[in-house]
Amino acid sequence: MLRLLFWIAVIFAAIWLWRKFKAPAASNQSQRNSREQDAAPMVRCAHCGVHLPRDRALGNQQQWYCSQAHLEQGPGASGR
């Protein structure tokens, strides 16, 4: 009787571990894909070179800026 209980416990533990390690891999992949799709495109400030989300940047023609001050100052002089 003790052997039977032991083998039942081992089988249930094996099934539990298999499900525990198998399930997160599939859900992590779908979560990562949804996060990548939800991520805002990044742009670079033409003055200082800081990267920021495009929806938070200020645009002027084909250039993006991180703040109003940098927009007014224009593109930076360094050759980045």
GROMACS .gro file of C-alpha atoms in nm:
model
   80
    1MET     CA    1   0.000   0.000   0.000
    2LEU     CA    2   0.285   0.237   0.085
    3ARG     CA    3   0.449   0.172  -0.253
    4LEU     CA    4   0.124   0.252  -0.432
    5LEU     CA    5   0.089   0.586  -0.250
    6PHE     CA    6   0.453   0.665  -0.322
    7TRP     CA    7   0.412   0.605  -0.698
    8ILE     CA    8   0.089   0.804  -0.710
    9ALA     CA    9   0.267   1.096  -0.540
   10VAL     CA   10   0.561   1.071  -0.784
   11ILE     CA   11   0.327   1.068  -1.086
   12PHE     CA   12   0.129   1.368  -0.962
   13ALA     CA   13   0.451   1.558  -0.885
   14ALA     CA   14   0.584   1.483  -1.233
   15ILE     CA   15   0.260   1.600  -1.398
   16TRP     CA   16   0.254   1.914  -1.185
   17LEU     CA   17   0.617   2.001  -1.271
   18TRP     CA   18   0.560   1.932  -1.640
   19ARG     CA   19   0.259   2.165  -1.649
   20LYS     CA   20   0.436   2.431  -1.444
   21PHE     CA   21   0.737   2.450  -1.676
   22LYS     CA   22   0.546   2.398  -2.001
   23ALA     CA   23   0.270   2.659  -1.958
   24PRO     CA   24   0.475   2.976  -1.889
   25ALA     CA   25   0.681   2.940  -2.206
   26ALA     CA   26   0.372   2.972  -2.425
   27SER     CA   27   0.224   3.258  -2.225
   28ASN     CA   28   0.556   3.447  -2.207
   29GLN     CA   29   0.587   3.433  -2.585
   30SER     CA   30   0.240   3.577  -2.636
   31GLN     CA   31   0.300   3.845  -2.371
   32ARG     CA   32   0.629   3.945  -2.533
   33ASN     CA   33   0.467   3.967  -2.877
   34SER     CA   34   0.186   4.185  -2.743
   35ARG     CA   35   0.435   4.413  -2.564
   36GLU     CA   36   0.639   4.452  -2.882
   37GLN     CA   37   0.328   4.547  -3.075
   38ASP     CA   38   0.221   4.796  -2.807
   39ALA     CA   39   0.563   4.962  -2.786
   40ALA     CA   40   0.576   5.315  -2.924
   41PRO     CA   41   0.831   5.384  -3.199
   42MET     CA   42   1.137   5.568  -3.072
   43VAL     CA   43   1.287   5.881  -3.231
   44ARG     CA   44   1.610   6.067  -3.166
   45CYS     CA   45   1.628   6.432  -3.063
   46ALA     CA   46   1.801   6.626  -3.342
   47HIS     CA   47   1.967   6.856  -3.086
   48CYS     CA   48   2.097   6.634  -2.804
   49GLY     CA   49   2.056   6.280  -2.941
   50VAL     CA   50   1.828   6.151  -2.664
   51HIS     CA   51   1.589   5.874  -2.772
   52LEU     CA   52   1.226   5.910  -2.669
   53PRO     CA   53   0.886   5.775  -2.776
   54ARG     CA   54   0.755   5.946  -3.088
   55ASP     CA   55   0.425   6.035  -2.922
   56ARG     CA   56   0.616   6.243  -2.661
   57ALA     CA   57   0.850   6.413  -2.911
   58LEU     CA   58   0.801   6.748  -3.082
   59GLY     CA   59   0.831   6.733  -3.457
   60ASN     CA   60   0.952   6.996  -3.703
   61GLN     CA   61   0.958   6.883  -4.067
   62GLN     CA   62   1.163   6.560  -4.069
   63GLN     CA   63   1.333   6.619  -3.731
   64TRP     CA   64   1.223   6.534  -3.377
   65TYR     CA   65   1.306   6.713  -3.052
   66CYS     CA   66   1.279   6.615  -2.686
   67SER     CA   67   1.172   6.958  -2.555
   68GLN     CA   68   1.048   7.297  -2.666
   69ALA     CA   69   1.387   7.453  -2.588
   70HIS     CA   70   1.567   7.211  -2.819
   71LEU     CA   71   1.304   7.268  -3.088
   72GLU     CA   72   1.374   7.640  -3.072
   73GLN     CA   73   1.754   7.591  -3.073
   74GLY     CA   74   1.741   7.364  -3.377
   75PRO     CA   75   1.969   7.074  -3.466
   76GLY     CA   76   2.285   7.024  -3.262
   77ALA     CA   77   2.626   7.112  -3.403
   78SER     CA   78   2.794   6.780  -3.322
   79GLY     CA   79   2.816   6.522  -3.599
   80ARG     CA   80   2.642   6.227  -3.435
   0.00000   0.00000   0.00000
